[in-house]
XYZ file of C-alpha atoms in Angstrom:
724
model
C 45.835 130.024 141.434
C 45.594 128.821 145.042
C 47.920 126.143 146.410
C 46.119 122.770 146.544
C 43.277 123.920 144.271
C 41.693 121.457 141.783
C 43.208 123.426 138.907
C 46.680 122.964 140.435
C 46.222 119.224 140.796
C 44.899 118.948 137.263
C 47.940 120.804 135.894
C 50.347 118.580 137.778
C 48.630 115.459 136.470
C 48.640 116.883 132.903
C 52.370 117.599 132.965
C 53.297 114.223 134.488
C 51.393 112.327 131.804
C 52.813 114.521 129.046
C 56.379 113.964 130.292
C 55.894 110.172 130.337
C 54.467 110.188 126.801
C 57.311 112.339 125.508
C 59.892 110.059 127.092
C 58.327 106.983 125.515
C 58.237 108.622 122.083
C 61.881 109.743 122.467
C 62.954 106.162 123.215
C 61.010 104.831 120.235
C 62.542 107.433 117.938
C 66.007 106.578 119.210
C 65.449 102.895 118.507
C 64.312 103.688 114.974
C 67.308 105.909 114.465
C 69.719 103.158 115.467
C 68.051 100.571 113.209
C 67.297 102.725 110.153
C 69.401 104.636 107.591
C 69.807 108.388 108.040
C 67.023 110.230 106.238
C 69.516 112.691 104.748
C 71.566 109.981 103.077
C 71.439 109.894 99.280
C 68.731 112.523 99.318
C 66.121 110.183 100.805
C 63.123 111.965 102.207
C 62.757 112.027 105.947
C 60.142 109.843 107.593
C 57.154 112.007 108.526
C 56.460 112.577 112.190
C 53.826 110.348 113.690
C 50.337 111.764 113.819
C 49.092 109.588 116.684
C 48.971 111.469 119.965
C 49.072 109.816 123.398
C 45.954 110.283 125.486
C 46.401 111.986 128.815
C 44.287 111.550 131.901
C 43.310 115.214 131.794
C 40.338 116.852 130.166
C 41.953 117.352 126.716
C 44.353 115.346 124.447
C 47.997 116.366 124.739
C 50.227 116.574 121.656
C 53.565 114.689 121.881
C 56.722 116.809 121.748
C 58.057 116.904 118.148
C 61.401 115.218 117.365
C 64.233 117.669 116.975
C 65.772 117.809 113.504
C 68.937 115.730 113.393
C 72.153 116.191 111.468
C 71.704 114.882 107.928
C 67.951 115.274 107.739
C 66.600 116.555 104.478
C 64.193 119.039 106.091
C 62.948 119.947 109.571
C 60.448 117.609 111.220
C 56.753 118.354 110.682
C 55.164 120.095 113.635
C 52.040 118.498 115.110
C 48.931 120.662 115.514
C 48.987 122.828 118.639
C 47.077 121.739 121.730
C 44.221 123.751 123.158
C 45.746 126.293 125.542
C 43.845 125.195 128.657
C 46.759 125.630 131.059
C 49.883 127.637 130.132
C 53.180 125.709 130.289
C 55.602 126.436 133.077
C 58.630 128.585 132.059
C 61.103 126.132 133.646
C 59.865 123.276 131.470
C 60.131 125.388 128.288
C 63.767 126.185 129.124
C 64.488 122.492 129.679
C 63.056 121.672 126.229
C 65.286 124.301 124.612
C 68.433 123.033 126.311
C 67.729 119.400 125.223
C 66.983 120.425 121.648
C 70.148 122.519 121.485
C 72.297 119.688 122.808
C 70.885 117.379 120.124
C 71.597 120.025 117.509
C 75.237 119.892 118.554
C 75.329 116.214 117.654
C 74.920 114.447 121.001
C 72.964 111.240 121.182
C 69.776 111.025 123.156
C 70.126 109.673 126.616
C 73.773 108.556 126.408
C 75.623 111.802 126.992
C 78.369 110.651 124.607
C 79.760 112.560 121.642
C 78.112 112.307 118.254
C 79.313 109.530 115.946
C 81.882 110.346 113.258
C 80.280 110.471 109.785
C 81.903 108.665 106.850
C 80.957 108.952 103.151
C 81.561 105.512 101.621
C 79.796 106.084 98.292
C 83.129 105.813 96.367
C 84.852 103.124 98.413
C 84.594 100.460 95.662
C 86.591 97.315 96.377
C 87.408 98.362 99.963
C 83.732 98.718 100.866
C 83.318 95.423 102.732
C 86.337 95.952 104.960
C 85.314 99.567 105.525
C 81.781 98.545 106.613
C 83.184 96.079 109.133
C 85.551 98.734 110.464
C 82.763 101.304 110.853
C 80.578 98.818 112.716
C 83.437 98.063 115.107
C 84.032 101.794 115.661
C 80.262 102.490 115.955
C 80.581 105.345 113.463
C 77.860 106.478 111.064
C 78.155 105.456 107.411
C 76.548 107.161 104.431
C 76.740 104.549 101.651
C 74.989 106.757 99.082
C 76.575 110.084 99.945
C 75.151 112.949 101.914
C 73.977 116.495 101.272
C 75.714 117.798 104.404
C 79.512 117.544 104.740
C 80.932 114.373 106.256
C 83.921 114.090 108.576
C 85.724 111.539 106.354
C 85.416 110.675 102.654
C 86.654 107.212 101.736
C 87.585 106.899 98.063
C 88.634 103.807 96.185
C 90.763 105.209 93.358
C 92.072 108.782 93.446
C 91.712 112.200 94.972
C 89.927 113.547 91.910
C 86.823 111.376 92.370
C 84.904 114.373 93.678
C 85.300 118.008 94.720
C 85.548 118.076 98.523
C 85.820 121.356 100.382
C 86.098 120.157 103.986
C 86.702 117.147 106.176
C 89.293 114.476 105.448
C 89.803 112.319 102.365
C 91.843 109.127 102.191
C 93.797 110.120 99.044
C 96.579 112.588 98.344
C 96.481 114.526 95.073
C 99.204 113.237 92.796
C 99.900 110.008 94.704
C 98.759 107.774 91.827
C 101.140 109.554 89.474
C 104.010 109.497 91.979
C 104.059 105.721 92.504
C 103.884 104.789 88.836
C 106.929 102.704 87.994
C 108.716 105.378 85.956
C 108.055 108.242 88.373
C 109.038 106.143 91.382
C 112.269 105.057 89.642
C 113.178 108.678 88.876
C 112.509 109.826 92.439
C 114.603 107.018 93.883
C 117.360 107.598 91.338
C 117.760 111.198 92.532
C 118.226 109.857 96.055
C 120.626 107.159 94.833
C 122.780 109.898 93.252
C 122.882 111.756 96.588
C 123.116 108.776 98.940
C 124.076 105.636 96.993
C 124.703 103.514 100.098
C 121.425 104.498 101.762
C 119.244 103.748 98.725
C 120.734 100.450 97.561
C 117.475 98.663 98.432
C 115.995 99.483 95.008
C 117.254 97.453 92.004
C 119.126 99.316 89.302
C 116.587 100.507 86.742
C 116.387 101.995 83.269
C 113.457 103.843 81.737
C 112.400 102.741 78.282
C 112.404 103.894 75.571
C 114.305 107.037 76.683
C 117.261 105.165 78.194
C 117.362 102.130 75.920
C 120.733 103.018 74.434
C 122.138 103.683 77.908
C 120.765 100.306 79.072
C 122.454 98.465 76.174
C 125.776 100.285 76.675
C 125.960 99.680 80.418
C 125.056 95.992 80.158
C 127.712 95.485 77.471
C 130.308 97.326 79.537
C 129.678 95.202 82.637
C 129.726 91.969 80.624
C 133.020 92.912 79.006
C 134.524 93.473 82.454
C 133.114 90.262 83.967
C 132.522 87.390 81.553
C 130.897 85.301 84.323
C 128.116 87.824 84.834
C 124.896 86.436 83.356
C 122.130 88.781 84.471
C 118.390 88.499 84.170
C 116.181 91.551 83.739
C 112.507 92.055 84.479
C 110.437 94.408 82.326
C 107.506 96.211 83.982
C 105.114 98.381 81.898
C 104.656 101.816 83.447
C 100.867 101.638 83.567
C 100.633 97.925 84.318
C 99.038 96.450 87.423
C 98.369 93.012 88.931
C 101.297 91.536 86.987
C 99.913 92.550 83.605
C 102.596 92.748 80.900
C 105.555 91.760 83.124
C 108.122 89.402 81.648
C 111.793 88.362 82.050
C 114.626 88.693 79.548
C 118.303 87.630 79.527
C 119.632 90.124 76.961
C 118.774 93.670 75.804
C 118.422 92.334 72.243
C 115.348 90.290 73.214
C 112.577 90.601 70.583
C 109.894 91.236 73.194
C 111.836 94.230 74.508
C 111.815 95.735 71.012
C 108.046 95.348 70.956
C 107.766 97.129 74.314
C 109.645 100.078 72.920
C 107.035 100.476 70.208
C 103.959 100.012 72.407
C 104.235 101.668 75.817
C 106.842 103.029 78.269
C 108.310 100.609 80.777
C 110.940 100.142 83.441
C 113.550 97.396 83.111
C 115.309 96.273 86.300
C 117.912 93.797 87.408
C 116.060 90.658 88.499
C 116.812 89.479 92.068
C 118.008 85.912 91.453
C 118.603 84.852 95.066
C 115.391 85.490 97.044
C 114.602 83.964 100.429
C 112.556 80.789 99.990
C 110.046 79.146 102.316
C 108.874 75.645 101.444
C 111.043 76.043 98.294
C 108.723 78.822 97.097
C 109.478 82.450 96.312
C 107.281 85.009 98.129
C 106.974 88.743 98.650
C 105.566 90.877 101.471
C 102.700 93.361 101.204
C 103.032 95.893 104.041
C 100.517 98.644 104.658
C 101.889 102.115 105.350
C 99.795 105.081 106.469
C 100.945 108.490 105.289
C 99.057 110.548 107.853
C 100.400 113.963 106.966
C 102.852 115.617 104.558
C 103.707 118.710 106.542
C 104.712 117.761 109.147
C 105.619 114.329 107.811
C 103.911 111.477 109.726
C 104.364 107.819 108.771
C 102.833 104.713 110.360
C 103.518 101.033 109.528
C 101.084 98.194 110.142
C 102.431 95.588 112.550
C 101.325 92.767 110.261
C 101.018 92.293 106.538
C 100.479 89.634 103.887
C 102.930 87.206 102.281
C 102.003 86.156 98.721
C 103.618 82.927 97.466
C 104.416 81.623 94.042
C 102.835 78.276 93.189
C 105.814 76.517 91.593
C 109.126 75.668 93.304
C 111.730 78.310 92.543
C 114.740 77.857 90.285
C 117.170 80.556 89.163
C 116.160 81.921 85.761
C 117.456 80.090 82.692
C 116.402 79.774 79.074
C 114.049 76.877 79.964
C 112.072 78.414 82.885
C 112.225 82.117 81.920
C 108.545 82.060 80.922
C 107.221 80.317 84.051
C 105.277 83.157 85.663
C 104.044 80.964 88.554
C 107.706 80.421 89.516
C 109.092 83.946 89.223
C 106.168 86.370 89.771
C 104.538 86.623 93.191
C 101.466 88.622 92.059
C 98.342 87.212 93.678
C 96.234 88.059 90.629
C 98.482 85.786 88.532
C 98.943 82.862 90.889
C 95.243 82.640 91.688
C 94.807 81.077 88.272
C 97.373 78.354 88.955
C 96.042 74.885 89.626
C 98.495 74.654 92.563
C 97.155 77.727 94.353
C 96.180 76.772 97.917
C 93.315 78.586 99.655
C 93.601 78.360 103.411
C 91.905 79.985 106.398
C 95.067 79.422 108.427
C 97.447 82.349 108.755
C 100.512 80.095 108.443
C 99.656 77.869 105.483
C 98.488 78.284 101.910
C 99.507 80.578 99.101
C 98.623 83.706 101.074
C 99.750 84.000 104.714
C 100.277 86.669 107.321
C 103.728 88.188 107.545
C 103.780 87.531 111.298
C 103.550 83.783 110.589
C 106.621 84.108 108.324
C 108.519 85.943 111.097
C 107.540 83.208 113.535
C 108.959 80.542 111.224
C 112.161 82.537 110.663
C 112.556 83.080 114.388
C 112.406 79.327 114.969
C 115.420 79.054 112.657
C 117.402 81.618 114.669
C 116.829 84.699 112.478
C 117.127 88.087 114.191
C 113.594 89.377 113.700
C 114.364 92.791 115.188
C 117.040 93.333 112.545
C 114.620 92.371 109.755
C 111.989 94.805 111.018
C 114.563 97.547 111.502
C 115.705 97.210 107.879
C 112.103 97.249 106.623
C 111.263 100.360 108.644
C 114.355 102.087 107.261
C 113.353 101.137 103.687
C 109.838 102.536 104.146
C 110.973 105.852 105.653
C 113.585 106.406 102.964
C 111.101 105.627 100.200
C 108.495 108.045 101.578
C 111.210 110.739 101.924
C 111.943 110.265 98.200
C 108.242 110.625 97.294
C 107.191 113.557 99.470
C 108.944 116.450 97.632
C 106.859 116.108 94.456
C 103.775 115.211 96.493
C 104.059 118.649 98.126
C 104.024 120.265 94.657
C 100.895 118.279 93.699
C 99.263 119.176 97.002
C 99.770 122.930 96.699
C 98.470 122.720 93.132
C 95.191 121.010 94.029
C 94.712 122.586 97.480
C 96.508 125.964 97.415
C 97.099 127.746 100.689
C 94.173 129.931 101.652
C 91.554 128.024 99.683
C 89.005 125.610 101.188
C 89.839 121.981 100.873
C 90.131 118.740 102.835
C 93.102 117.394 104.714
C 94.509 114.198 103.233
C 95.851 110.849 104.363
C 96.493 107.626 102.474
C 97.191 103.925 102.931
C 100.027 102.723 100.686
C 100.930 99.162 99.828
C 104.666 98.421 99.867
C 105.748 95.277 98.012
C 109.010 94.046 99.523
C 111.157 91.021 98.679
C 113.541 89.467 101.208
C 116.811 88.304 99.709
C 118.545 85.126 100.813
C 120.711 87.200 103.158
C 117.485 88.731 104.617
C 118.106 92.159 103.079
C 114.732 93.744 102.072
C 114.409 95.001 98.507
C 111.672 97.329 97.318
C 109.699 96.029 94.328
C 107.060 98.737 94.009
C 104.636 100.989 95.858
C 100.868 100.814 95.334
C 98.702 103.914 95.739
C 95.534 101.785 95.819
C 96.411 98.463 97.458
C 93.650 95.881 97.295
C 91.480 95.866 100.404
C 89.239 93.024 99.318
C 88.519 90.506 102.061
C 87.378 87.655 99.831
C 89.153 85.475 97.287
C 88.081 83.854 94.061
C 87.434 80.130 94.006
C 87.171 78.399 90.651
C 84.110 76.179 90.682
C 84.638 75.052 87.110
C 86.885 76.218 84.244
C 86.247 79.952 83.876
C 83.557 80.050 86.637
C 84.634 81.731 89.881
C 82.916 82.387 93.173
C 83.920 84.933 95.812
C 84.567 83.288 99.186
C 85.456 85.181 102.408
C 89.190 85.154 103.189
C 89.914 85.118 106.915
C 93.583 85.950 106.368
C 92.730 89.081 104.338
C 90.032 90.135 106.801
C 92.358 89.772 109.797
C 94.956 92.109 108.334
C 93.006 94.551 106.191
C 90.104 95.315 108.513
C 92.571 96.140 111.301
C 94.494 98.480 108.989
C 91.384 100.390 107.867
C 89.820 100.498 111.329
C 92.940 101.791 113.047
C 93.665 104.267 110.263
C 90.221 105.747 110.975
C 90.992 105.763 114.692
C 94.162 107.759 114.057
C 92.312 110.174 111.770
C 89.323 110.529 114.112
C 88.302 114.227 113.968
C 86.652 113.951 117.392
C 89.669 112.341 119.025
C 90.551 115.366 121.167
C 86.972 115.724 122.376
C 86.837 112.024 123.218
C 90.077 112.289 125.130
C 88.590 115.176 127.082
C 85.319 113.369 127.846
C 86.902 109.929 128.389
C 90.389 110.332 129.905
C 90.956 106.567 130.046
C 90.946 106.471 126.229
C 94.468 107.925 126.333
C 95.718 105.326 128.778
C 97.978 102.635 127.481
C 96.034 99.458 126.891
C 98.370 97.362 129.045
C 97.542 99.591 132.025
C 93.777 99.335 131.464
C 93.492 95.557 131.182
C 95.931 92.980 132.628
C 97.410 90.570 130.073
C 95.849 87.189 129.546
C 98.665 85.527 131.434
C 97.772 87.553 134.555
C 94.061 86.676 134.312
C 94.661 82.910 134.020
C 96.170 80.573 136.533
C 99.634 79.282 135.755
C 98.364 75.750 135.483
C 95.753 76.712 132.889
C 98.214 78.864 130.971
C 100.848 76.134 130.921
C 98.549 73.744 129.129
C 96.876 76.238 126.872
C 97.604 76.773 123.199
C 98.336 80.428 123.992
C 101.323 79.374 126.091
C 102.668 77.237 123.237
C 102.184 80.038 120.744
C 103.987 82.512 122.955
C 106.893 80.211 123.516
C 107.327 79.807 119.755
C 106.631 83.402 118.737
C 109.655 85.677 118.334
C 110.287 88.572 120.632
C 108.019 91.356 119.520
C 109.770 93.578 116.935
C 107.221 96.331 117.625
C 107.347 97.299 121.299
C 103.884 97.580 122.749
C 102.213 95.188 120.333
C 99.688 92.951 122.001
C 97.675 89.951 121.016
C 95.272 91.280 118.352
C 92.693 88.738 119.326
C 92.474 89.968 122.899
C 89.702 92.571 123.132
C 88.944 94.992 125.876
C 85.824 94.943 127.939
C 84.086 97.851 129.494
C 81.179 100.225 129.338
C 81.039 101.694 125.800
C 79.408 104.842 127.147
C 82.321 105.454 129.535
C 84.944 104.599 126.903
C 83.868 104.373 123.226
C 87.006 102.372 122.322
C 86.847 99.973 125.251
C 85.790 97.087 123.015
C 88.629 97.571 120.504
C 92.100 95.974 120.480
C 95.237 98.064 120.573
C 96.068 100.026 117.421
C 97.938 97.919 114.878
C 99.782 100.903 113.340
C 103.122 101.979 114.725
C 104.487 105.479 114.226
C 107.952 105.469 112.664
C 108.198 109.125 111.656
C 108.752 111.634 113.286
C 109.646 109.079 115.972
C 112.885 108.246 114.147
C 113.259 111.658 112.501
C 116.701 112.328 113.964
C 118.096 109.314 112.181
C 116.722 110.241 108.744
C 116.377 114.045 108.564
C 119.756 114.372 106.859
C 118.230 112.616 103.828
C 115.577 115.322 103.267
C 117.658 117.472 100.923
C 115.246 117.183 97.987
C 112.417 118.077 100.344
C 114.187 121.328 101.183
C 114.743 121.948 97.453
C 111.015 121.454 96.917
C 110.302 124.178 99.490
C 112.526 126.576 97.507
C 110.801 125.513 94.296
C 107.290 126.101 95.705
C 108.331 129.490 97.093
C 109.224 130.817 93.639
C 106.312 129.294 91.707
C 104.506 132.613 92.074
C 101.005 131.675 90.880
C 98.992 129.502 93.228
C 97.979 126.196 91.737
C 100.786 125.882 89.155
C 103.275 123.014 89.186
C 106.039 124.414 86.957
C 108.479 127.246 87.417
C 108.560 129.908 84.735
C 111.701 131.667 83.474
C 110.964 134.753 85.562
C 110.595 132.677 88.705
C 113.878 130.914 88.036
C 115.703 134.202 87.496
C 114.187 135.546 90.726
C 115.443 132.456 92.560
C 118.976 132.993 91.212
C 118.892 136.709 92.037
C 117.419 136.420 95.556
C 119.794 133.610 96.532
C 122.840 135.520 95.159
C 123.892 132.649 92.887
C 124.929 134.672 89.843
C 128.556 135.695 89.482
C 131.084 136.696 86.860
C 131.325 133.057 85.783
C 127.539 132.587 85.800
C 125.795 135.530 84.187
C 122.048 135.898 83.956
C 122.292 135.080 80.247
C 123.919 131.773 81.183
C 121.127 131.210 83.704
C 118.549 131.642 80.956
C 120.364 129.144 78.734
C 120.522 126.660 81.615
C 116.792 127.044 82.177
C 115.930 126.534 78.513
C 118.133 123.467 78.047
C 117.010 121.561 81.142
C 113.339 122.476 80.791
C 113.198 121.457 77.127
C 114.741 118.080 77.882
C 112.440 117.283 80.784
C 109.309 118.403 78.946
C 110.131 115.911 76.218
C 110.223 112.926 78.626
C 107.441 113.766 81.116
C 103.788 113.042 80.534
C 102.497 116.051 82.463
C 101.855 118.845 79.969
C 99.343 120.798 82.059
C 101.697 123.781 82.409
C 104.691 125.021 80.503
C 107.875 125.579 82.446
C 110.373 123.799 84.689
C 109.077 120.840 86.669
C 110.493 119.920 90.094
C 112.796 117.195 88.727
C 114.248 119.652 86.200
C 114.741 122.180 89.011
C 116.600 119.512 91.029
C 118.910 118.844 88.079
C 119.606 122.572 87.706
C 120.225 122.796 91.465
C 122.743 119.952 91.245
C 124.528 121.790 88.433
C 124.726 125.006 90.460
C 125.922 123.159 93.558
C 128.741 121.421 91.654
C 129.920 124.795 90.274
C 129.799 126.469 93.683
C 131.384 123.776 95.837
C 133.690 121.754 93.585
C 135.759 119.786 96.122
C 132.944 118.163 98.115
C 130.835 115.024 97.606
C 127.555 115.651 95.803
C 125.309 115.469 98.853
C 127.546 117.949 100.702
C 127.598 120.247 97.689
C 123.807 120.240 97.572
C 123.458 120.677 101.360
C 125.877 123.628 101.285
C 123.968 125.336 98.469
C 120.631 124.815 100.265
C 122.091 126.357 103.443
C 123.340 129.313 101.377
C 119.965 129.836 99.671
C 118.005 129.599 102.904
C 120.395 132.021 104.552
C 120.000 134.680 101.852
C 116.238 134.242 101.773
C 116.069 134.684 105.548
C 118.058 137.920 105.214
C 115.693 139.079 102.504
C 112.631 138.331 104.593
C 114.127 140.054 107.584
C 114.922 143.101 105.460
C 111.297 143.272 104.355
C 110.187 143.216 107.968
C 112.648 145.983 108.804
C 111.190 148.122 106.025
C 107.767 147.656 107.613
C 109.067 148.373 111.090
C 111.625 151.158 110.951
C 113.052 150.487 114.418
C 113.579 146.753 113.946
C 117.220 145.822 114.909
C 119.467 145.018 111.994
C 120.390 141.444 111.121
C 123.597 139.897 112.359
C 126.591 139.440 110.049
C 126.954 136.100 108.199
C 129.512 134.619 110.603
C 127.094 134.911 113.545
C 124.115 133.271 111.897
C 122.657 130.369 113.839
C 121.704 127.712 111.261
C 119.039 126.313 113.586
C 116.968 129.518 113.639
C 113.675 129.447 111.779
C 113.677 131.271 108.413
C 110.709 132.935 106.920
C 107.607 131.113 105.779
C 108.141 128.968 102.740
C 111.566 127.599 103.622
C 112.493 125.220 106.455
C 115.163 125.777 109.034
C 118.685 125.233 107.687
C 120.222 121.977 108.868
C 123.922 121.213 109.164
C 124.495 118.095 107.091
C 128.039 116.840 106.849
C 131.030 118.781 108.147
C 130.794 122.535 108.630
C 128.476 123.430 105.751
C 128.097 127.059 106.730
C 131.836 127.586 106.501
C 131.663 126.542 102.845
C 128.825 128.999 102.335
C 130.916 131.823 103.839
C 133.813 130.824 101.590
C 131.552 131.032 98.576
C 130.351 134.460 99.637
C 133.921 135.715 99.860
């Protein structure tokens, strides 16, 4: 074809018109994609491709370029009929088409050059759905409200991990968490830690499990009363499976008739009632704090910088025979007090029967309270409680998602209910695996007729918690940091504070200035005004429009201060190592004997026959009091009891926590020698292991057991003494 020929001009005109038509159709398809629901969601059929073809100025009609199939589509787009081959396409243009189609197949949006949106399956979100939808809109992520055939990045469930079988992605529930935070299981886990570290775990009221410990409860109460005639305690009874205040009541004496009825109906926990709580406006209140457990191994914990304060609706008085039944005076449960005629609905964060925790701190600060000390004690309480829960959670996790099998990674938002005493010491009431994320409240129009009304206080706190949890779990976070480096920059370096953007005269007279002068010094360093949003180009920074993250990492940030408490966690690693069969949760007799043999714990005073008797006695007793009968054998709590028994025999002259720490060091040492010996057998020229006195306790042992830690004074010396 000659340069400047009519055929050449006709081809150029044909291609220019075709490119313009394809661009217009691409923009229209993008607009439809942003407004509509993904065709792959809930199995909905894909919209058919348009049949209309744009008319070109050339001699023949030109077919529009078909839309590339997008992620989540049910089937590939229908191809339009081919155009008459008057003029062959240029090779360069064909290559360009292929590159664009491939980039869209990787998940990039048309025309923006930004990464694909994160996909979230919200089909099982239940009561948290409204807050989740708002969070996803703020994040500009893609929601699938009816599920999706293709895998999603995140699955948001409302109840438990077992809602569905998920083989990839991330799910917002841990297997076994619901069982672990039940009142009886939580009390047992914290009691183990109270036996090891009584001073560190005195934030949980003394508890007894009914009906198993009823006689112990009666005997201990009688013994204390005989020693102190002025002691007149009150006890609160909480049914194990109860929620939202259902079935909770107060008693003054173990002989109470209602307590006898509880023994016959369902298991419960009875605790010492905290008679001297901190009061505001003469009302008792508790604190609901939201805690993100981001990972089990390694352990990662985040605490929300704000929470909710739920108030009683009757002025508080210490319990007596006349007011013992006044639930609106003694119980802070929102689900109970909402039915009180004195419940106050308010859109203000600092008034009403439900307020933000930050407003409570502001009021306490105005009275001279050290807010940093209060926050420090709360953070310590949360970390210690999670440390008590994680050992058995690891056993649940390896049972549902064994190593080497496909499965999701897990995270979970927990609700901690905390009560401040009159001396400002925080006390743990309970932990909720499924804290309410509703952002509306019930308003009684007439007796028995309620209407749901949006709650600004709930929305302010809960939407921020869900949104920033998703931001922390963002599977594309590393890619975004690579494409948008400013996303990693501290927010205070990206945007100047409000005080720097306003003149001093305007700031002096503004309400913001007054609020800042009254607000306490920030207990969370780096926390900024949650109402101040960033501005910027969303294509250059996808999080430019969002406020700073409201979740603060407390572990492993403060790991050095609390790692010495993780003795039961190290015992759980030993327990899991000897389970043998993947997916089981209980240790069989052979596994227990192997543990004793490999750790060199048998001796002339502890024969293998005595080990078998120990296994049978402890296992039989625990199987009679636990509800989990999925497997036969020794559960983790029974293994912990047996471990305590062995530690007390081995190291008699030490406190219990040092006895246990010494035995753990000894077990980990022998297991590391055993693993090294197996490697030497595989590699004949591997250098021999060092003698016991030269072992460095900070070296990493083999897989399945953590590095030995020196807890207390010279633990390894006690281990050497035991070996001799």
